[in-house]
Short mmCIF file of C-alpha atoms and ligand atoms in Angstrom, two decimals:
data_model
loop_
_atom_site.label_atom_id
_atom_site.label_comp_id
_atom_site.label_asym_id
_atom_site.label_seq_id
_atom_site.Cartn_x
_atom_site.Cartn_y
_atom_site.Cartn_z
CA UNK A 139 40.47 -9.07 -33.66
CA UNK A 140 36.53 -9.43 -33.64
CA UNK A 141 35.22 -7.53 -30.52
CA UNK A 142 32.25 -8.95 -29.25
CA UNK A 143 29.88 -6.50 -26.52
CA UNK A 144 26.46 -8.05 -24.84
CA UNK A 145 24.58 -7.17 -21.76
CA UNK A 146 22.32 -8.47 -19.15
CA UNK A 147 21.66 -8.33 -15.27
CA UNK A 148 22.95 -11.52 -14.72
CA UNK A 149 21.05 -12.20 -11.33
CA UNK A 150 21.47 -15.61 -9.57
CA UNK A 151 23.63 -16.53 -12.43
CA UNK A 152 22.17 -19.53 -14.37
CA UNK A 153 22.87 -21.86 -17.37
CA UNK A 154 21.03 -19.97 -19.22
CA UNK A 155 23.83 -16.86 -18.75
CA UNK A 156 26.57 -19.33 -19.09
CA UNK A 157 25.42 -20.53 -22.52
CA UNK A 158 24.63 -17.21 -24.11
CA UNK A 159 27.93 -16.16 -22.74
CA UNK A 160 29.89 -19.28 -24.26
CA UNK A 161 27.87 -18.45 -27.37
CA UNK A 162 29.29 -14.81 -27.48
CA UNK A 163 32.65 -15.23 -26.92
CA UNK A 164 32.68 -18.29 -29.69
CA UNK A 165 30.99 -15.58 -31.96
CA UNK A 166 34.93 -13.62 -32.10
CA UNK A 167 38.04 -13.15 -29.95
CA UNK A 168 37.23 -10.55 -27.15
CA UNK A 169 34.04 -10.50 -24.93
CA UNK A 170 32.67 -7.42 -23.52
CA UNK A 171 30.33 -8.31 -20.94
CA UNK A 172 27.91 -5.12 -19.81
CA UNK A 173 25.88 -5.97 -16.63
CA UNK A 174 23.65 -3.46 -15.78
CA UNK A 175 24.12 -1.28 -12.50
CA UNK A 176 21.05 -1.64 -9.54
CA UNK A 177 19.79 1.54 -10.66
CA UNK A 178 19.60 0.89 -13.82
CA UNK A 179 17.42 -1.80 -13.36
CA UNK A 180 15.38 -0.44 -10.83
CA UNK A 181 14.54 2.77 -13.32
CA UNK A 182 13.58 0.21 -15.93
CA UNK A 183 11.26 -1.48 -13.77
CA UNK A 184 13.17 -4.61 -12.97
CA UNK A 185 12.36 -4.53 -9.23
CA UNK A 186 13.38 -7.50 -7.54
CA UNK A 187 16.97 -8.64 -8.29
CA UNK A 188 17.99 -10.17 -5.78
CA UNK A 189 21.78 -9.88 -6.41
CA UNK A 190 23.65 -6.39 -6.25
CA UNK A 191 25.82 -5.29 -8.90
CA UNK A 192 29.04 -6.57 -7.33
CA UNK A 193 27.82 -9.64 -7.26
CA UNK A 194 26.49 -10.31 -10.44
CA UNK A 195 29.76 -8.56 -12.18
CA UNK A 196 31.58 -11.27 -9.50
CA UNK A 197 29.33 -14.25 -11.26
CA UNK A 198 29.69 -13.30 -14.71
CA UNK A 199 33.61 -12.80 -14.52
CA UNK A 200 33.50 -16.40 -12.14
CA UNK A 201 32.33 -17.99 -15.95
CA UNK A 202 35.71 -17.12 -17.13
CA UNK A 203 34.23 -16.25 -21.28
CA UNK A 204 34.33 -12.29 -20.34
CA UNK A 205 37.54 -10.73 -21.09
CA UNK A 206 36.18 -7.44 -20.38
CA UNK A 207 33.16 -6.51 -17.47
CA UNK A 208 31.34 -3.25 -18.11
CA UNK A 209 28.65 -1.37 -16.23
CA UNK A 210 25.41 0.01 -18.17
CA UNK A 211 23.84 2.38 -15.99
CA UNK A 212 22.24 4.51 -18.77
CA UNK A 213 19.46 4.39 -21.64
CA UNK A 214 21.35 4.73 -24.89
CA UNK A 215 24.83 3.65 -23.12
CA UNK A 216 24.82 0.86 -26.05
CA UNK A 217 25.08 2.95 -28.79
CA UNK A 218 27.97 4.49 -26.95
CA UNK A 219 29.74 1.53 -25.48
CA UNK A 220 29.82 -0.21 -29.16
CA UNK A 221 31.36 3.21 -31.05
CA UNK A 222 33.84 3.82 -27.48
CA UNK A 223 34.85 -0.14 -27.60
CA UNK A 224 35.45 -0.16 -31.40
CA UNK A 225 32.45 -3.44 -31.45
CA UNK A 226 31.95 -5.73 -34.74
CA UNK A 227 29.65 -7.79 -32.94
CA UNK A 228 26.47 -7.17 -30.52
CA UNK A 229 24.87 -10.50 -29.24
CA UNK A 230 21.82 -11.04 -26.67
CA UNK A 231 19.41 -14.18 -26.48
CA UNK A 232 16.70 -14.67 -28.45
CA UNK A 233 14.13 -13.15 -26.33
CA UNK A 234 15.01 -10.01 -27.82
CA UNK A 235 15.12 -10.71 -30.99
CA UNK A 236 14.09 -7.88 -33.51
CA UNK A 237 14.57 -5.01 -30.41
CA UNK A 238 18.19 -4.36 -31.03
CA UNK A 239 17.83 -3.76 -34.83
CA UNK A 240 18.84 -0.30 -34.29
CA UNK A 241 22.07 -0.56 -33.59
CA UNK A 242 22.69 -2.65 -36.77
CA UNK A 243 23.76 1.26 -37.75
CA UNK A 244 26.98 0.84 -35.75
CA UNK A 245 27.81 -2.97 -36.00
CA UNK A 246 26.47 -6.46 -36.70
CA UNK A 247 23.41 -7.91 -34.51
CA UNK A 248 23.63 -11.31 -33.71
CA UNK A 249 20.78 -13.11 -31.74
CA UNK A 250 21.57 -16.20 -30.09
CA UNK A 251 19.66 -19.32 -29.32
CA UNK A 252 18.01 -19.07 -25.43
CA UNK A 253 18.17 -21.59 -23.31
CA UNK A 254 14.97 -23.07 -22.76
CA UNK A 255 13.21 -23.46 -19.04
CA UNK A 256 15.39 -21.51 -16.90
CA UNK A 257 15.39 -17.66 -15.70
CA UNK A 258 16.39 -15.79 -13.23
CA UNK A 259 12.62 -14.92 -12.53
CA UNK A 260 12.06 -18.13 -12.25
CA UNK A 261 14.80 -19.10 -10.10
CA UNK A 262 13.52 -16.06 -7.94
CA UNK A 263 9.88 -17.47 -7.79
CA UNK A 264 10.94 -20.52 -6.72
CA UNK A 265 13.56 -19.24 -3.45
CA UNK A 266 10.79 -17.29 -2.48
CA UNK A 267 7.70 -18.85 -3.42
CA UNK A 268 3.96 -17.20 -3.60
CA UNK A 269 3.72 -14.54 -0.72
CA UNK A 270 0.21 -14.29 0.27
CA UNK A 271 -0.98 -10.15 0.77
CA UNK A 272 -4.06 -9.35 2.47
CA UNK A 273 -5.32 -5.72 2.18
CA UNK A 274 -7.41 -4.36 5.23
CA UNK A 275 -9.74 -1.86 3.95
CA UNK A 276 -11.30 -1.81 0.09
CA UNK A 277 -11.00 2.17 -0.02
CA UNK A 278 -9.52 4.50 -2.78
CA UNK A 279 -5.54 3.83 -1.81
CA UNK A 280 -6.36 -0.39 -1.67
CA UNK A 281 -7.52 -0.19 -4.94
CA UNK A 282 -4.61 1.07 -6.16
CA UNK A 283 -2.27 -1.30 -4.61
CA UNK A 284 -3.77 -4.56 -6.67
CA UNK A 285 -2.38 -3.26 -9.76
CA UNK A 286 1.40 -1.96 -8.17
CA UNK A 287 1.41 -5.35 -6.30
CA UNK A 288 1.16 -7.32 -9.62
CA UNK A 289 4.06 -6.05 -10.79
CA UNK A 290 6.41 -6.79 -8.33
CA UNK A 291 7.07 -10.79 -8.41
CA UNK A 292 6.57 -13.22 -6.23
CA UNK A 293 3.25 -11.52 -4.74
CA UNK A 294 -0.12 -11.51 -4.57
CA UNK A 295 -3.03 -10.30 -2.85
CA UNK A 296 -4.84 -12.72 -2.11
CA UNK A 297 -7.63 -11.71 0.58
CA UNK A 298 -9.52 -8.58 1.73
CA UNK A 299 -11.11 -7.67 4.34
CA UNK A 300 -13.49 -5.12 5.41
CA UNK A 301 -15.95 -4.72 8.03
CA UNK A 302 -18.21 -3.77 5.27
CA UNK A 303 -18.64 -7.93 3.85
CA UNK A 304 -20.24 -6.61 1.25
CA UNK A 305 -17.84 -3.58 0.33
CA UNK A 306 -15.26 -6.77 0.21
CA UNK A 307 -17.04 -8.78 -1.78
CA UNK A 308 -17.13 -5.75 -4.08
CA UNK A 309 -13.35 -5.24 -4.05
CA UNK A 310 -12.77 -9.12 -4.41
CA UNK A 311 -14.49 -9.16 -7.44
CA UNK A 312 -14.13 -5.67 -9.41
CA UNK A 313 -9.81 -7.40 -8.28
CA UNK A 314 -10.05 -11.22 -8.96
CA UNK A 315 -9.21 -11.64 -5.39
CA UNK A 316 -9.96 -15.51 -3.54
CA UNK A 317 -10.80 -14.73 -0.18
CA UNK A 318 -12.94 -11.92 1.19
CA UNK A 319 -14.67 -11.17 4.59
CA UNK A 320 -15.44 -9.23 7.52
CA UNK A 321 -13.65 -11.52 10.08
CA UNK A 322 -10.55 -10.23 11.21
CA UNK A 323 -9.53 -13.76 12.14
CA UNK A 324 -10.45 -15.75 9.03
CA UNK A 325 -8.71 -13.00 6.97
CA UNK A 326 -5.20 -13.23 8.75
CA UNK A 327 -5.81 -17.19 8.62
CA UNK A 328 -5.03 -16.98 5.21
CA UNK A 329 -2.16 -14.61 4.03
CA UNK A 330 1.47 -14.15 4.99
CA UNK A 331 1.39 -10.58 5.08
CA UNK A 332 -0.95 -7.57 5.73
CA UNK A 333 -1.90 -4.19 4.52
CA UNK A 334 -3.76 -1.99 6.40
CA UNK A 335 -5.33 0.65 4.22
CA UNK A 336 -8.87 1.57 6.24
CA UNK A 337 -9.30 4.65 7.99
CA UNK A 338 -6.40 6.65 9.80
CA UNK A 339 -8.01 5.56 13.62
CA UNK A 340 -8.35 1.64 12.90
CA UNK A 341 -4.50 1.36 11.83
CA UNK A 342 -3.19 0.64 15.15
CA UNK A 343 -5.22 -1.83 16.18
CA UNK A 344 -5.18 -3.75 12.82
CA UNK A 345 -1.77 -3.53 12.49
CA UNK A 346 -1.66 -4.53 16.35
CA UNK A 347 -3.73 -7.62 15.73
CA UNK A 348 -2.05 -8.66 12.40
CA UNK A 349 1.05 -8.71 14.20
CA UNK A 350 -0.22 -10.24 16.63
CA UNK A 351 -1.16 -13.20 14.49
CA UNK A 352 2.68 -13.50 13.65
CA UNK A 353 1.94 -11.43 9.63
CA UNK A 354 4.23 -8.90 8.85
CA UNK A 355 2.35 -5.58 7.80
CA UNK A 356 3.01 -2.72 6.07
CA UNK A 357 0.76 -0.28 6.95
CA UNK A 358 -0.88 3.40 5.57
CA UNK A 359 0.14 6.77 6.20
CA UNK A 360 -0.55 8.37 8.52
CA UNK A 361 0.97 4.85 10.37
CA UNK A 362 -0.44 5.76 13.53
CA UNK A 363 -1.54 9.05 15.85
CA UNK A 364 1.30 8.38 18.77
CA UNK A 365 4.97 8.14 19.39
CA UNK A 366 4.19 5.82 21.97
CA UNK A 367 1.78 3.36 20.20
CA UNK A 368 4.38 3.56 17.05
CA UNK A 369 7.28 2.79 19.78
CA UNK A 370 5.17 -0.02 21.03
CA UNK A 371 4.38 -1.63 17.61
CA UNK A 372 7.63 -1.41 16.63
CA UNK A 373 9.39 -2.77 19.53
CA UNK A 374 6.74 -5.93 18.97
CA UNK A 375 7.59 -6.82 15.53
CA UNK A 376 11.15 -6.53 16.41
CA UNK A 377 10.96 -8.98 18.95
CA UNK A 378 9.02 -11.20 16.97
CA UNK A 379 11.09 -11.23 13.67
CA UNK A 380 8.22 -9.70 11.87
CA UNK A 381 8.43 -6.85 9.59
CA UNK A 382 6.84 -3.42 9.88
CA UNK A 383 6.62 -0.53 7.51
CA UNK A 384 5.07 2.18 7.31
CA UNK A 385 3.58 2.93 3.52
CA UNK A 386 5.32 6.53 3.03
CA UNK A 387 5.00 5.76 -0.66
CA UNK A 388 7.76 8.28 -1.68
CA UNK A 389 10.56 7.65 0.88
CA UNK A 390 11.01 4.43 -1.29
CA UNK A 391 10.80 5.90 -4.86
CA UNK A 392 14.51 6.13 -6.71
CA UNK A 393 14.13 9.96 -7.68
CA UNK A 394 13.45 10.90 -3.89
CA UNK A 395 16.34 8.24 -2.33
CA UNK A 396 18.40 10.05 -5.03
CA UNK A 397 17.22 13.35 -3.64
CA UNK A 398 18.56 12.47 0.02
CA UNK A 399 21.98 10.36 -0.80
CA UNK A 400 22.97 13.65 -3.20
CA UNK A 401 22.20 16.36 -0.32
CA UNK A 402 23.88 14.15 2.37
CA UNK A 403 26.53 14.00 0.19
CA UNK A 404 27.01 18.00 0.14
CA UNK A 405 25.89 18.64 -3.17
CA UNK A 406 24.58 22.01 -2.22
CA UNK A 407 26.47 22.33 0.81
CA UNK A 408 25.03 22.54 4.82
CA UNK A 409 21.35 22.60 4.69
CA UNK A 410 19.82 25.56 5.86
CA UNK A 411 15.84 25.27 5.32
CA UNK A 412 13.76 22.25 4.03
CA UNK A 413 10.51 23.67 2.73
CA UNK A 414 7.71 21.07 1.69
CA UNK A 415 3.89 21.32 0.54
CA UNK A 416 1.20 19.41 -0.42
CA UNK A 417 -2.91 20.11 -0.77
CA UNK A 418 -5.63 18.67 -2.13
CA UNK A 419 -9.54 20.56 -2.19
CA UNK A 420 -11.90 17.74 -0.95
CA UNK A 421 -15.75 18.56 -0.79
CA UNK A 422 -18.10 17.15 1.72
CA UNK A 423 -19.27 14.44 2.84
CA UNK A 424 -15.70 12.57 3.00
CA UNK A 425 -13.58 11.81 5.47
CA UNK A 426 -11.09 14.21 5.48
CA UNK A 427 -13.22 16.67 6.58
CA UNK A 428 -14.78 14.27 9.50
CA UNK A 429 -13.15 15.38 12.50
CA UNK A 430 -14.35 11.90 14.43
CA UNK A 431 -12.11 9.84 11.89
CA UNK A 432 -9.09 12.25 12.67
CA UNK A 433 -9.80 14.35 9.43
CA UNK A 434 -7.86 17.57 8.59
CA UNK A 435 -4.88 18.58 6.72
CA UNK A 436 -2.29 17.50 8.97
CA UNK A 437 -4.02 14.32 10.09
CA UNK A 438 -3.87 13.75 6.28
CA UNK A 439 -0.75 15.03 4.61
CA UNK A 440 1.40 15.46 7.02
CA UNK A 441 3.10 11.64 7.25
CA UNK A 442 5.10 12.40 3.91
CA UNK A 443 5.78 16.01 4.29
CA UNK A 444 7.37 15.17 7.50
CA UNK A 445 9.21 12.22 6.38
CA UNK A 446 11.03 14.53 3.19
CA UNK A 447 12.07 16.92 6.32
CA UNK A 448 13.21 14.05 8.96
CA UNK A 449 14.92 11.88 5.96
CA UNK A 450 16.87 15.49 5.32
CA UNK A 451 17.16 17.08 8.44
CA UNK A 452 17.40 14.03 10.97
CA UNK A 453 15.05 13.37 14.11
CA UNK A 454 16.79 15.76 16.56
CA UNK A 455 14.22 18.86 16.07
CA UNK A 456 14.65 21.20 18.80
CA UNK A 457 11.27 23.12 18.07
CA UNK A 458 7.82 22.60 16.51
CA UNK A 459 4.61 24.90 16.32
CA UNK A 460 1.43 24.64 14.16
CA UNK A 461 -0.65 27.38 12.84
CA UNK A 462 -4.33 26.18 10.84
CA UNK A 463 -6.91 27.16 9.46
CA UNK A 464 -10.27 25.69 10.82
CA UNK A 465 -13.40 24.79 9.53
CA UNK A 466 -16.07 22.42 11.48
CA UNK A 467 -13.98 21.03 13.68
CA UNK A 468 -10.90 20.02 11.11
CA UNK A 469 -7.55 22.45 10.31
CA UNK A 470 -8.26 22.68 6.43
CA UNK A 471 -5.26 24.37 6.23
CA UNK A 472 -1.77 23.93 8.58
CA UNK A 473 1.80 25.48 8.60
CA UNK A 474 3.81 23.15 10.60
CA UNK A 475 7.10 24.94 11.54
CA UNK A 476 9.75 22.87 12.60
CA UNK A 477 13.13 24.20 13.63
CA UNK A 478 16.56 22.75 14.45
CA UNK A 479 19.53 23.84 15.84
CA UNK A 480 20.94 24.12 12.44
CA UNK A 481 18.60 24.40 10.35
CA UNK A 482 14.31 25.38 9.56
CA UNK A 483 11.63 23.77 7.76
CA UNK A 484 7.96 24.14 6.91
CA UNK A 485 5.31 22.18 5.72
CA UNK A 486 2.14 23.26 4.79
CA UNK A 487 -1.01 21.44 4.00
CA UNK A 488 -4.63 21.77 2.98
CA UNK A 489 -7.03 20.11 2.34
CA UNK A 490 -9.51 23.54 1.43
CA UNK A 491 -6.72 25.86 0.63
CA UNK A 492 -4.65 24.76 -2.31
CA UNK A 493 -0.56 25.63 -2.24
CA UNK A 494 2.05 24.75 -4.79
CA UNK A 495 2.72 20.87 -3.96
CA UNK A 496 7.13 21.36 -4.77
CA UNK A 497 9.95 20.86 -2.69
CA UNK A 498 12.68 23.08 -1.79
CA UNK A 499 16.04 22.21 0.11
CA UNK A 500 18.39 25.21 0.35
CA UNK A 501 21.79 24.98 1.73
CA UNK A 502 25.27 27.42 1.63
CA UNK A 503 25.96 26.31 -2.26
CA UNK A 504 22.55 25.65 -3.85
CA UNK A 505 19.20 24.10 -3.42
CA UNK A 506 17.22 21.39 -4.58
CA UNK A 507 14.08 22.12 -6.46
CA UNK A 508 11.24 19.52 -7.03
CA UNK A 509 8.00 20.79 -8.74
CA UNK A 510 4.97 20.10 -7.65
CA UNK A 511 4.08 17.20 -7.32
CA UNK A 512 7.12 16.56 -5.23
CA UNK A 513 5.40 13.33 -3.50
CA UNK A 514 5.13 11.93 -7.06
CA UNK A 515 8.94 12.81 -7.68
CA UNK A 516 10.67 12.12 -11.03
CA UNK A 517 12.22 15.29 -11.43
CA UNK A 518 14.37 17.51 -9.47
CA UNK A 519 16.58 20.00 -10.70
CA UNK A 520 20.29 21.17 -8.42
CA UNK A 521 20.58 24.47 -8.80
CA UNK A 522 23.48 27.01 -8.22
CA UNK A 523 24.35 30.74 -7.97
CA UNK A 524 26.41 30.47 -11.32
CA UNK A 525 23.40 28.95 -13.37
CA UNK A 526 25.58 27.19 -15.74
CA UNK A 527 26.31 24.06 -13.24
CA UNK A 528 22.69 23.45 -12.55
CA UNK A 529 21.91 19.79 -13.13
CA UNK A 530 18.45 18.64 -13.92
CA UNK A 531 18.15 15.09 -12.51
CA UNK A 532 15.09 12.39 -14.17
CA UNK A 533 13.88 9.56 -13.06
CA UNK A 534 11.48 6.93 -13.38
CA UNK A 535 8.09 7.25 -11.49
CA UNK A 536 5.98 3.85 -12.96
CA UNK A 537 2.14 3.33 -12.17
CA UNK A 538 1.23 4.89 -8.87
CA UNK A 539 4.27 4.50 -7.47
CA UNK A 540 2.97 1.72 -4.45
CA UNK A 541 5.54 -0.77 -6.13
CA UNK A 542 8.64 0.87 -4.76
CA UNK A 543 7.19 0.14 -0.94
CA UNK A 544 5.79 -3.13 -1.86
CA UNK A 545 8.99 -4.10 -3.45
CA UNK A 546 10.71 -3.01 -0.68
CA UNK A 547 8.41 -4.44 2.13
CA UNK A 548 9.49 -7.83 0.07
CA UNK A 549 13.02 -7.15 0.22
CA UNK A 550 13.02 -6.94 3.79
CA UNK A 551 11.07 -9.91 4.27
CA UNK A 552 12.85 -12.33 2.08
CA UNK A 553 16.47 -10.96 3.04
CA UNK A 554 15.23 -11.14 6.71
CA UNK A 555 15.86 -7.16 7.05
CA UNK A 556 14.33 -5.92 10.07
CA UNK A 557 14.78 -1.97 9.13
CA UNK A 558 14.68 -0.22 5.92
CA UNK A 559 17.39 2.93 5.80
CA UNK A 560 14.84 4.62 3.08
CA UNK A 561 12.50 5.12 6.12
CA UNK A 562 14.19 4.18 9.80
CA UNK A 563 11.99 3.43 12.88
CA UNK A 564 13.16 6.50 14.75
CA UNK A 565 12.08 8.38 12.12
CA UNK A 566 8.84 6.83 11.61
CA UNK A 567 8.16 7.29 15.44
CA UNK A 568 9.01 10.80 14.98
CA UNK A 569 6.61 11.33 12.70
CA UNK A 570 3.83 9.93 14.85
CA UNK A 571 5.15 12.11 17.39
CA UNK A 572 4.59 15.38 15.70
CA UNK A 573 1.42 14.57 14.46
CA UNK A 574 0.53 13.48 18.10
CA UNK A 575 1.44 17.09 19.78
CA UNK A 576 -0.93 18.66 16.66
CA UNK A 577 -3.25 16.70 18.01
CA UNK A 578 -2.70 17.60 21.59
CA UNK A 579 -2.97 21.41 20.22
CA UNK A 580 0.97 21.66 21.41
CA UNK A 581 2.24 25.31 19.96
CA UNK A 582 -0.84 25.28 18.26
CA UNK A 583 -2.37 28.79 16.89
CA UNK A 584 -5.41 28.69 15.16
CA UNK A 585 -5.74 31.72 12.34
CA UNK A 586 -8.48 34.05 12.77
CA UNK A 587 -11.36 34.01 10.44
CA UNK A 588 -11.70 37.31 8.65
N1 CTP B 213 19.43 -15.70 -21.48
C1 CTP B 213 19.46 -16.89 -22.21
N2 CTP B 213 18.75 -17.96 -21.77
C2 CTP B 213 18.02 -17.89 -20.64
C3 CTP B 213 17.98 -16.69 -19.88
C4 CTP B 213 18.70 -15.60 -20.33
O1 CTP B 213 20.11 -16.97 -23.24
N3 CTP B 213 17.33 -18.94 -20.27
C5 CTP B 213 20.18 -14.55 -21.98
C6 CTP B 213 19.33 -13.32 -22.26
O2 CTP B 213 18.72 -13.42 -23.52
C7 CTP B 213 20.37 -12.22 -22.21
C8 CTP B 213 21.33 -12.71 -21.13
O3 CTP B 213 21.07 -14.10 -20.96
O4 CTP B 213 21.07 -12.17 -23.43
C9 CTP B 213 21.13 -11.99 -19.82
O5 CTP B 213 19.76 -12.06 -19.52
P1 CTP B 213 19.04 -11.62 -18.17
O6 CTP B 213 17.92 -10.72 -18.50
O7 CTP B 213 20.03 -11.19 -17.19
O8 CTP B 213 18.48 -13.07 -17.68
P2 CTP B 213 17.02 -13.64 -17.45
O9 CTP B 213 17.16 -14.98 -16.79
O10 CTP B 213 16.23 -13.61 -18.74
O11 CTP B 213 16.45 -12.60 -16.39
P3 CTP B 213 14.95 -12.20 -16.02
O12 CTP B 213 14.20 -13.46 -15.76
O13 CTP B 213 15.11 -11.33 -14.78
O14 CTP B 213 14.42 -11.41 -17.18
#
């Protein structure tokens, strides 16, 4: 019997599938199909397949040539599945020809003829079309979403705006970008969707007006200063079918979403202390340091420490209390305690004291470790009393991580997803909520200078 393996991701299963899987099978007498697992393809950058792995393994099998349907959810797993399934034959379409050479060590590689002017990319472009992006702002954290935004399909930014017209024009040209200006109302004329990266105190509002407009947004950390203008945003897009996130880059990153899913699933038992950090020394003049544009550590750092303790820990905090470091005016330095009825955590932040940035989440069996950076996460290790069962967990982290939100923000748009579990409105509003009662000096304790 000639055993015939070949993979794919299958996704909105096309001709194109159907002949390179007629093609297989005629190539022996058994077909082992291997479709890859979501993960999978999200670690190897393939961001927006739009079916889930049920489905495609559902659609392949539906084409009646596999005799066999196989997950790959690994790097490597090839090498493995041919030796484990006793292969003669590895086929794939001609797009890869020359990249499986390697495994000519361990059977025969056979690339078959690809069907010409169809893929499941470009099946994808066409259900969704072009979505139109604007950006709001043209500061340090909008330049760095051009780039992430190109590589998730289906987008693209296509105006800025700034109330600077000529710090737009700037940014539309150093980006290739259409459309620039400083009119709010020309700018949301033109896209689908918005962006607001300016300055912490102008993100309610423009997020206000762009959903005003009827554009979903996806707004900057921190999302905004108050429970209650977070509540109110919210409770408009809802009832307007629009979308709303807030831009917690690392909520939506696969090492982190690993990070929660494994400790809610007990892997180191009931958590007992969530302890987060993250610093950065800026030097004057900027606007972290500006207490009239809501500067300071916690203004500034505290959106994604608090979302690794609420996405852990839950909303229901019974107890919170703040104790900075102050220089002019700003906290360059803040300990943010905050306790539940079964459980602490800590944060703490600088912006002129530098900590170590890593992540630790002990609980009655182990704890999680993430080194610094944690917010950047591809790494976290499991670790145990008895050392031999740690577990080192690695991950993908590509570019500067914005594509995991953007690709997300997309997701919920096209599937018509009002709420994203990697970061829920309650616990967005939360967020705002603690940040608010820093603000309002609530259990706040300044240090004393020495
Ligand atoms: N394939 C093919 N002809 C096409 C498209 C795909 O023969 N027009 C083959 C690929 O070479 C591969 C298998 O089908 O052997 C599964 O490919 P997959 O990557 O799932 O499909 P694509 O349509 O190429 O997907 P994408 O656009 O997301 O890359």
């Amino acid at each position: 019997m000639t055993k015939v393996i070949t993979y794919g991701t299958y996704d909105l299963l096309h001709q194109g599938h159907i002949n390179l899987l007629r093609r297989a099978k005629e190539l022996g007498d058994y077909l082992i199909v291997g479709v890859t697992s979501d993960s999978f393809d999200r670690g190897r950058g393939k961001l927006n397949v739009r079916n889930n792995v049920l489905e495609r393994v559902e659609a392949v099998k539906a084409t009646g040539y596999a005799d066999e349907v196989i997950i790959e959810d690994y790097l490597g797993q090839k090498i493995d599945d041919i030796q484990r399934y006793d292969v003669d034959i590895f086929a794939i379409g001609s797009d890869w020809e020359g990249k499986f050479d390697y495994l000519n060590e361990y059977c025969k590689v056979v690339y078959l003829p690809r069907t010409e002017g169809i893929s499941s990319s470009m099946l994808r472009q066409q259900e969704e079309g072009v979505f139109r992006i604007g950006i709001v702002g043209s500061g340090r954290i909008a330049k760095r979403f051009v780039p992430e935004a190109e590589v998730v399909s289906s987008v693209k930014v296509s105006a800025v705006f700034d109330p600077n017209e000529q710090n737009a024009k700037d940014f539309a040209k150093q980006f290739g970008i259409k459309a620039f200006t400083d009119n709010l109302d020309t700018f949301l004329a033109e896209v689908d969707a918005v962006y607001v990266a300016s300055p912490h105190l102008t993100h309610y509002q423009y997020t206000k007006q762009a959903l005003h407009a009827g554009k979903h947004v996806l707004c900057e950390i921190p999302f905004v200063l108050s429970s209650s203008q977070a509540k109110e945003l919210y409770d408009y897009a809802e009832a307007h079918n629009l979308v709303l996130l807030e831009a917690s880059k690392t909520a939506y990153c696969p090492a982190f979403c690993r990070i929660t899913t494994l400790v809610k699933s007990g892997v180191i038992g009931d958590v007992v202390d969530v302890k987060t950090s993250l610093s950065k020394i800026v030097s004057p003049p900027t606007r972290e340091l500006d207490k009239s544009q809501a500067g300071g550590a916690m203004n500034e750092h505290a959106a994604l420490t608090l979302m690794a303790i609420i996405k852990i820990l839950g909303t229901n905090y019974c107890g919170v209390d703040f104790h900075s470091k102050m220089k002019d005016g700003v906290d360059i330095y803040t300990k943010v305690n905050l306790n539940y009825p079964h459980a602490t955590s800590s944060a703490t932040l600088g912006i002129g004291v530098k900590t170590e940035g890593n992540m630790v989440i002990s609980g009655t069996m182990g704890y999680v470790y993430v080194p610094a950076p944690w917010w950047l996460t591809s790494f976290f290790e499991i670790r145990y009393e008895e050392q031999s069962k740690n577990k080192k967990f690695f991950y993908s982290y590509d570019g500067d991580g914005l594509r995991y939100e953007i690709q997300e923000f997309m997701s919920m748009i096209v599937n018509r997803r009002k709420s994203s579990y990697k970061l829920r409105r309650d616990e967005s509003v939360a967020i705002a909520g603690i940040i608010e009662k820093f603000n309002n000096k609530i259990n706040w304790n300044a240090l004393a200078s020495r």
